[in-house]
Amino acid sequence: MTDTVIDWLCAGDPAIRWQTERDLLNAPESTWSSSRRAVGSVGWGKRILECQDRSGTWGGGLYSPKWTSTTYTLILLTRFGLATDDQRAKNGCAQLLEGATWVGGGVSYWKTHTYPELCVNAMVLGVCSYFALDDERIDDIARMLVDASLEGGGWNCRDRHGDTHPSFHTTISVLEGLAHWSALRSSAEAMPAMADAHEMLLDHGMYRSHRTGEVIDPTWEEAHFPPRWHYDILRGLDDMRAAGVKPDPRARDAVDVVLRARKPDGRWSKGSQYGGEVFFPLEPGRVRGRWNTLRALRVLRWWDER
């Protein structure tokens, strides 16, 4: 990590700058909180908030279209670090609960579904908890997710519909959602299920079959931002770091994947983007990626402090 790379990160959007100050520079809270306050009034955050319609939603829908719907927009704003008391975001969260059909203790945005898709509920839980929505129904979602944890750890989006093997995609979304809920409620209720899920990921080396050792999906070796509903190695490792999981030798191979992706100038590429509608590209063109560089550097710092 060089001063040149750090200066380049700090010259980016406030969403990048404040996290660089906090996670890489160990700046005092008075410094990074000042940068963070700009997220809603400058740059990416401001532009996305301006796309909200009068009803409090984005993109004309709650879960679709991807990626301009209310759900995915709010997820992106949480990744930016928008202030948790932002009323515009709270209004969007309220729409996610009020506009849903409630089935099996969770939300559904499809009239034909008789069960709650865990991945979708995890996303809704995450944004509603992050923005501290005053609604006890989010506790129902959280407890439904905890109860749906699979015996070997992790979650599958349709586990109550016959699927019993964990999905990395669903598991990472549930982990992030429960982390926000646990912080909001100052609760350890979800911690055992979360610990089991982290163990499941580590038992798979973060991206390999536990039976054959083969890579489950080669696309997971590339970092994507925004990750949307998808899992990849960097997202998994960054969740481990954020959750305070102690670096584990089982993640060594996955960390090496991140290291190998570093370019000679000490940065990472922006990675490929998942197809779908967006309000605007965050990092247009074939460029180095501030998001992936920030996330990779803080994962490596976490790893080196083991």
mmCIF file with all atom_site columns, C-alpha atoms in Angstrom, residues 22-145:
data_model
loop_
_atom_site.group_PDB
_atom_site.id
_atom_site.type_symbol
_atom_site.label_atom_id
_atom_site.label_alt_id
_atom_site.label_comp_id
_atom_site.label_asym_id
_atom_site.label_entity_id
_atom_site.label_seq_id
_atom_site.pdbx_PDB_ins_code
_atom_site.Cartn_x
_atom_site.Cartn_y
_atom_site.Cartn_z
_atom_site.occupancy
_atom_site.B_iso_or_equiv
_atom_site.pdbx_formal_charge
_atom_site.auth_seq_id
_atom_site.auth_comp_id
_atom_site.auth_asym_id
_atom_site.auth_atom_id
_atom_site.pdbx_PDB_model_num
ATOM 1   C CA . ARG A 1 22  ? -11.356 4.787   8.523   1.00 0.00 ? 22  ARG A CA 1
ATOM 2   C CA . ASP A 1 23  ? -10.150 1.397   7.301   1.00 0.00 ? 23  ASP A CA 1
ATOM 3   C CA . LEU A 1 24  ? -6.706  2.131   5.833   1.00 0.00 ? 24  LEU A CA 1
ATOM 4   C CA . LEU A 1 25  ? -5.466  5.315   7.504   1.00 0.00 ? 25  LEU A CA 1
ATOM 5   C CA . ASN A 1 26  ? -6.833  4.785   11.019  1.00 0.00 ? 26  ASN A CA 1
ATOM 6   C CA . ALA A 1 27  ? -8.024  8.387   10.947  1.00 0.00 ? 27  ALA A CA 1
ATOM 7   C CA . PRO A 1 28  ? -9.967  9.591   13.988  1.00 0.00 ? 28  PRO A CA 1
ATOM 8   C CA . GLU A 1 29  ? -13.734 9.406   13.751  1.00 0.00 ? 29  GLU A CA 1
ATOM 9   C CA . SER A 1 30  ? -13.929 13.182  13.625  1.00 0.00 ? 30  SER A CA 1
ATOM 10  C CA . THR A 1 31  ? -12.069 13.019  10.297  1.00 0.00 ? 31  THR A CA 1
ATOM 11  C CA . TRP A 1 32  ? -13.847 10.156  8.548   1.00 0.00 ? 32  TRP A CA 1
ATOM 12  C CA . SER A 1 33  ? -17.282 11.091  9.855   1.00 0.00 ? 33  SER A CA 1
ATOM 13  C CA . SER A 1 34  ? -16.877 14.499  8.232   1.00 0.00 ? 34  SER A CA 1
ATOM 14  C CA . SER A 1 35  ? -16.121 12.831  4.897   1.00 0.00 ? 35  SER A CA 1
ATOM 15  C CA . ARG A 1 36  ? -18.989 10.422  5.407   1.00 0.00 ? 36  ARG A CA 1
ATOM 16  C CA . ARG A 1 37  ? -21.519 13.229  5.890   1.00 0.00 ? 37  ARG A CA 1
ATOM 17  C CA . ALA A 1 38  ? -20.840 14.314  2.315   1.00 0.00 ? 38  ALA A CA 1
ATOM 18  C CA . VAL A 1 39  ? -22.120 11.010  0.873   1.00 0.00 ? 39  VAL A CA 1
ATOM 19  C CA . GLY A 1 40  ? -25.705 12.255  0.696   1.00 0.00 ? 40  GLY A CA 1
ATOM 20  C CA . SER A 1 41  ? -24.924 15.673  -0.734  1.00 0.00 ? 41  SER A CA 1
ATOM 21  C CA . VAL A 1 42  ? -22.016 15.165  -3.140  1.00 0.00 ? 42  VAL A CA 1
ATOM 22  C CA . GLY A 1 43  ? -21.220 12.740  -5.941  1.00 0.00 ? 43  GLY A CA 1
ATOM 23  C CA . TRP A 1 44  ? -22.685 9.264   -6.333  1.00 0.00 ? 44  TRP A CA 1
ATOM 24  C CA . GLY A 1 45  ? -24.921 9.374   -3.271  1.00 0.00 ? 45  GLY A CA 1
ATOM 25  C CA . LYS A 1 46  ? -26.446 12.703  -4.211  1.00 0.00 ? 46  LYS A CA 1
ATOM 26  C CA . ARG A 1 47  ? -27.109 11.562  -7.780  1.00 0.00 ? 47  ARG A CA 1
ATOM 27  C CA . ILE A 1 48  ? -28.826 8.362   -6.694  1.00 0.00 ? 48  ILE A CA 1
ATOM 28  C CA . LEU A 1 49  ? -30.952 10.082  -4.058  1.00 0.00 ? 49  LEU A CA 1
ATOM 29  C CA . GLU A 1 50  ? -32.133 12.524  -6.712  1.00 0.00 ? 50  GLU A CA 1
ATOM 30  C CA . CYS A 1 51  ? -33.559 9.555   -8.663  1.00 0.00 ? 51  CYS A CA 1
ATOM 31  C CA . GLN A 1 52  ? -36.043 8.724   -5.896  1.00 0.00 ? 52  GLN A CA 1
ATOM 32  C CA . ASP A 1 53  ? -39.666 9.249   -6.910  1.00 0.00 ? 53  ASP A CA 1
ATOM 33  C CA . ARG A 1 54  ? -42.367 10.960  -4.868  1.00 0.00 ? 54  ARG A CA 1
ATOM 34  C CA . SER A 1 55  ? -43.613 7.690   -3.390  1.00 0.00 ? 55  SER A CA 1
ATOM 35  C CA . GLY A 1 56  ? -40.193 6.980   -1.887  1.00 0.00 ? 56  GLY A CA 1
ATOM 36  C CA . THR A 1 57  ? -39.170 4.257   -4.318  1.00 0.00 ? 57  THR A CA 1
ATOM 37  C CA . TRP A 1 58  ? -36.612 3.980   -7.082  1.00 0.00 ? 58  TRP A CA 1
ATOM 38  C CA . GLY A 1 59  ? -36.818 2.519   -10.560 1.00 0.00 ? 59  GLY A CA 1
ATOM 39  C CA . GLY A 1 60  ? -40.572 2.115   -10.474 1.00 0.00 ? 60  GLY A CA 1
ATOM 40  C CA . GLY A 1 61  ? -40.440 -1.078  -8.405  1.00 0.00 ? 61  GLY A CA 1
ATOM 41  C CA . LEU A 1 62  ? -39.519 -2.670  -5.089  1.00 0.00 ? 62  LEU A CA 1
ATOM 42  C CA . TYR A 1 63  ? -37.297 -5.551  -6.226  1.00 0.00 ? 63  TYR A CA 1
ATOM 43  C CA . SER A 1 64  ? -37.200 -5.073  -9.982  1.00 0.00 ? 64  SER A CA 1
ATOM 44  C CA . PRO A 1 65  ? -35.987 -3.787  -12.377 1.00 0.00 ? 65  PRO A CA 1
ATOM 45  C CA . LYS A 1 66  ? -32.443 -4.786  -11.639 1.00 0.00 ? 66  LYS A CA 1
ATOM 46  C CA . TRP A 1 67  ? -30.471 -2.778  -10.717 1.00 0.00 ? 67  TRP A CA 1
ATOM 47  C CA . THR A 1 68  ? -32.509 0.417   -10.293 1.00 0.00 ? 68  THR A CA 1
ATOM 48  C CA . SER A 1 69  ? -35.250 -0.944  -8.031  1.00 0.00 ? 69  SER A CA 1
ATOM 49  C CA . THR A 1 70  ? -35.722 0.259   -4.470  1.00 0.00 ? 70  THR A CA 1
ATOM 50  C CA . THR A 1 71  ? -34.060 -2.811  -2.945  1.00 0.00 ? 71  THR A CA 1
ATOM 51  C CA . TYR A 1 72  ? -30.865 -2.649  -4.970  1.00 0.00 ? 72  TYR A CA 1
ATOM 52  C CA . THR A 1 73  ? -30.647 1.137   -4.737  1.00 0.00 ? 73  THR A CA 1
ATOM 53  C CA . LEU A 1 74  ? -30.840 1.032   -0.940  1.00 0.00 ? 74  LEU A CA 1
ATOM 54  C CA . ILE A 1 75  ? -28.224 -1.725  -0.818  1.00 0.00 ? 75  ILE A CA 1
ATOM 55  C CA . LEU A 1 76  ? -25.887 0.467   -2.837  1.00 0.00 ? 76  LEU A CA 1
ATOM 56  C CA . LEU A 1 77  ? -26.503 3.422   -0.520  1.00 0.00 ? 77  LEU A CA 1
ATOM 57  C CA . THR A 1 78  ? -25.577 1.279   2.475   1.00 0.00 ? 78  THR A CA 1
ATOM 58  C CA . ARG A 1 79  ? -22.340 0.329   0.741   1.00 0.00 ? 79  ARG A CA 1
ATOM 59  C CA . PHE A 1 80  ? -21.672 4.025   0.186   1.00 0.00 ? 80  PHE A CA 1
ATOM 60  C CA . GLY A 1 81  ? -22.156 4.607   3.908   1.00 0.00 ? 81  GLY A CA 1
ATOM 61  C CA . LEU A 1 82  ? -25.046 7.063   3.611   1.00 0.00 ? 82  LEU A CA 1
ATOM 62  C CA . ALA A 1 83  ? -26.040 8.434   7.024   1.00 0.00 ? 83  ALA A CA 1
ATOM 63  C CA . THR A 1 84  ? -28.190 5.883   8.830   1.00 0.00 ? 84  THR A CA 1
ATOM 64  C CA . ASP A 1 85  ? -30.748 8.535   9.772   1.00 0.00 ? 85  ASP A CA 1
ATOM 65  C CA . ASP A 1 86  ? -31.316 9.724   6.198   1.00 0.00 ? 86  ASP A CA 1
ATOM 66  C CA . GLN A 1 87  ? -35.070 10.181  5.924   1.00 0.00 ? 87  GLN A CA 1
ATOM 67  C CA . ARG A 1 88  ? -35.141 9.600   2.173   1.00 0.00 ? 88  ARG A CA 1
ATOM 68  C CA . ALA A 1 89  ? -33.632 6.156   2.651   1.00 0.00 ? 89  ALA A CA 1
ATOM 69  C CA . LYS A 1 90  ? -35.967 5.427   5.581   1.00 0.00 ? 90  LYS A CA 1
ATOM 70  C CA . ASN A 1 91  ? -38.934 6.248   3.359   1.00 0.00 ? 91  ASN A CA 1
ATOM 71  C CA . GLY A 1 92  ? -37.658 3.765   0.784   1.00 0.00 ? 92  GLY A CA 1
ATOM 72  C CA . CYS A 1 93  ? -37.249 1.081   3.434   1.00 0.00 ? 93  CYS A CA 1
ATOM 73  C CA . ALA A 1 94  ? -40.803 1.628   4.632   1.00 0.00 ? 94  ALA A CA 1
ATOM 74  C CA . GLN A 1 95  ? -42.044 1.037   1.097   1.00 0.00 ? 95  GLN A CA 1
ATOM 75  C CA . LEU A 1 96  ? -40.221 -2.310  0.996   1.00 0.00 ? 96  LEU A CA 1
ATOM 76  C CA . LEU A 1 97  ? -42.242 -3.501  3.987   1.00 0.00 ? 97  LEU A CA 1
ATOM 77  C CA . GLU A 1 98  ? -45.575 -1.885  3.149   1.00 0.00 ? 98  GLU A CA 1
ATOM 78  C CA . GLY A 1 99  ? -45.540 -2.976  -0.490  1.00 0.00 ? 99  GLY A CA 1
ATOM 79  C CA . ALA A 1 100 ? -44.712 -6.611  0.223   1.00 0.00 ? 100 ALA A CA 1
ATOM 80  C CA . THR A 1 101 ? -46.872 -9.685  0.628   1.00 0.00 ? 101 THR A CA 1
ATOM 81  C CA . TRP A 1 102 ? -46.026 -11.309 3.957   1.00 0.00 ? 102 TRP A CA 1
ATOM 82  C CA . VAL A 1 103 ? -45.591 -15.082 3.851   1.00 0.00 ? 103 VAL A CA 1
ATOM 83  C CA . GLY A 1 104 ? -43.872 -17.428 6.279   1.00 0.00 ? 104 GLY A CA 1
ATOM 84  C CA . GLY A 1 105 ? -42.525 -14.635 8.458   1.00 0.00 ? 105 GLY A CA 1
ATOM 85  C CA . GLY A 1 106 ? -40.949 -12.693 5.604   1.00 0.00 ? 106 GLY A CA 1
ATOM 86  C CA . VAL A 1 107 ? -41.609 -10.523 2.590   1.00 0.00 ? 107 VAL A CA 1
ATOM 87  C CA . SER A 1 108 ? -42.386 -11.580 -0.944  1.00 0.00 ? 108 SER A CA 1
ATOM 88  C CA . TYR A 1 109 ? -42.713 -9.452  -4.058  1.00 0.00 ? 109 TYR A CA 1
ATOM 89  C CA . TRP A 1 110 ? -44.270 -12.233 -6.130  1.00 0.00 ? 110 TRP A CA 1
ATOM 90  C CA . LYS A 1 111 ? -47.945 -13.068 -5.685  1.00 0.00 ? 111 LYS A CA 1
ATOM 91  C CA . THR A 1 112 ? -47.385 -16.685 -6.727  1.00 0.00 ? 112 THR A CA 1
ATOM 92  C CA . HIS A 1 113 ? -44.817 -17.437 -3.998  1.00 0.00 ? 113 HIS A CA 1
ATOM 93  C CA . THR A 1 114 ? -46.037 -19.199 -0.907  1.00 0.00 ? 114 THR A CA 1
ATOM 94  C CA . TYR A 1 115 ? -42.659 -19.011 0.852   1.00 0.00 ? 115 TYR A CA 1
ATOM 95  C CA . PRO A 1 116 ? -40.210 -16.183 1.605   1.00 0.00 ? 116 PRO A CA 1
ATOM 96  C CA . GLU A 1 117 ? -37.075 -16.211 -0.552  1.00 0.00 ? 117 GLU A CA 1
ATOM 97  C CA . LEU A 1 118 ? -34.293 -15.972 1.987   1.00 0.00 ? 118 LEU A CA 1
ATOM 98  C CA . CYS A 1 119 ? -31.917 -14.031 -0.257  1.00 0.00 ? 119 CYS A CA 1
ATOM 99  C CA . VAL A 1 120 ? -34.489 -11.297 -0.868  1.00 0.00 ? 120 VAL A CA 1
ATOM 100 C CA . ASN A 1 121 ? -35.455 -11.148 2.806   1.00 0.00 ? 121 ASN A CA 1
ATOM 101 C CA . ALA A 1 122 ? -31.797 -10.856 3.755   1.00 0.00 ? 122 ALA A CA 1
ATOM 102 C CA . MET A 1 123 ? -31.409 -7.809  1.514   1.00 0.00 ? 123 MET A CA 1
ATOM 103 C CA . VAL A 1 124 ? -34.553 -6.182  2.927   1.00 0.00 ? 124 VAL A CA 1
ATOM 104 C CA . LEU A 1 125 ? -33.440 -6.932  6.480   1.00 0.00 ? 125 LEU A CA 1
ATOM 105 C CA . GLY A 1 126 ? -30.015 -5.438  5.788   1.00 0.00 ? 126 GLY A CA 1
ATOM 106 C CA . VAL A 1 127 ? -31.208 -2.098  4.448   1.00 0.00 ? 127 VAL A CA 1
ATOM 107 C CA . CYS A 1 128 ? -34.053 -1.687  6.950   1.00 0.00 ? 128 CYS A CA 1
ATOM 108 C CA . SER A 1 129 ? -31.676 -2.438  9.829   1.00 0.00 ? 129 SER A CA 1
ATOM 109 C CA . TYR A 1 130 ? -28.886 -0.236  8.496   1.00 0.00 ? 130 TYR A CA 1
ATOM 110 C CA . PHE A 1 131 ? -31.253 2.723   8.204   1.00 0.00 ? 131 PHE A CA 1
ATOM 111 C CA . ALA A 1 132 ? -32.739 1.898   11.632  1.00 0.00 ? 132 ALA A CA 1
ATOM 112 C CA . LEU A 1 133 ? -36.327 1.631   10.461  1.00 0.00 ? 133 LEU A CA 1
ATOM 113 C CA . ASP A 1 134 ? -38.658 1.709   13.458  1.00 0.00 ? 134 ASP A CA 1
ATOM 114 C CA . ASP A 1 135 ? -40.675 -1.380  12.583  1.00 0.00 ? 135 ASP A CA 1
ATOM 115 C CA . GLU A 1 136 ? -40.810 -4.600  14.598  1.00 0.00 ? 136 GLU A CA 1
ATOM 116 C CA . ARG A 1 137 ? -41.458 -6.613  11.448  1.00 0.00 ? 137 ARG A CA 1
ATOM 117 C CA . ILE A 1 138 ? -37.752 -6.552  10.692  1.00 0.00 ? 138 ILE A CA 1
ATOM 118 C CA . ASP A 1 139 ? -37.237 -8.626  13.844  1.00 0.00 ? 139 ASP A CA 1
ATOM 119 C CA . ASP A 1 140 ? -39.615 -11.212 12.407  1.00 0.00 ? 140 ASP A CA 1
ATOM 120 C CA . ILE A 1 141 ? -37.509 -11.376 9.231   1.00 0.00 ? 141 ILE A CA 1
ATOM 121 C CA . ALA A 1 142 ? -34.294 -11.718 11.215  1.00 0.00 ? 142 ALA A CA 1
ATOM 122 C CA . ARG A 1 143 ? -35.615 -14.553 13.356  1.00 0.00 ? 143 ARG A CA 1
ATOM 123 C CA . MET A 1 144 ? -37.078 -16.306 10.330  1.00 0.00 ? 144 MET A CA 1
ATOM 124 C CA . LEU A 1 145 ? -33.602 -16.223 8.753   1.00 0.00 ? 145 LEU A CA 1
#
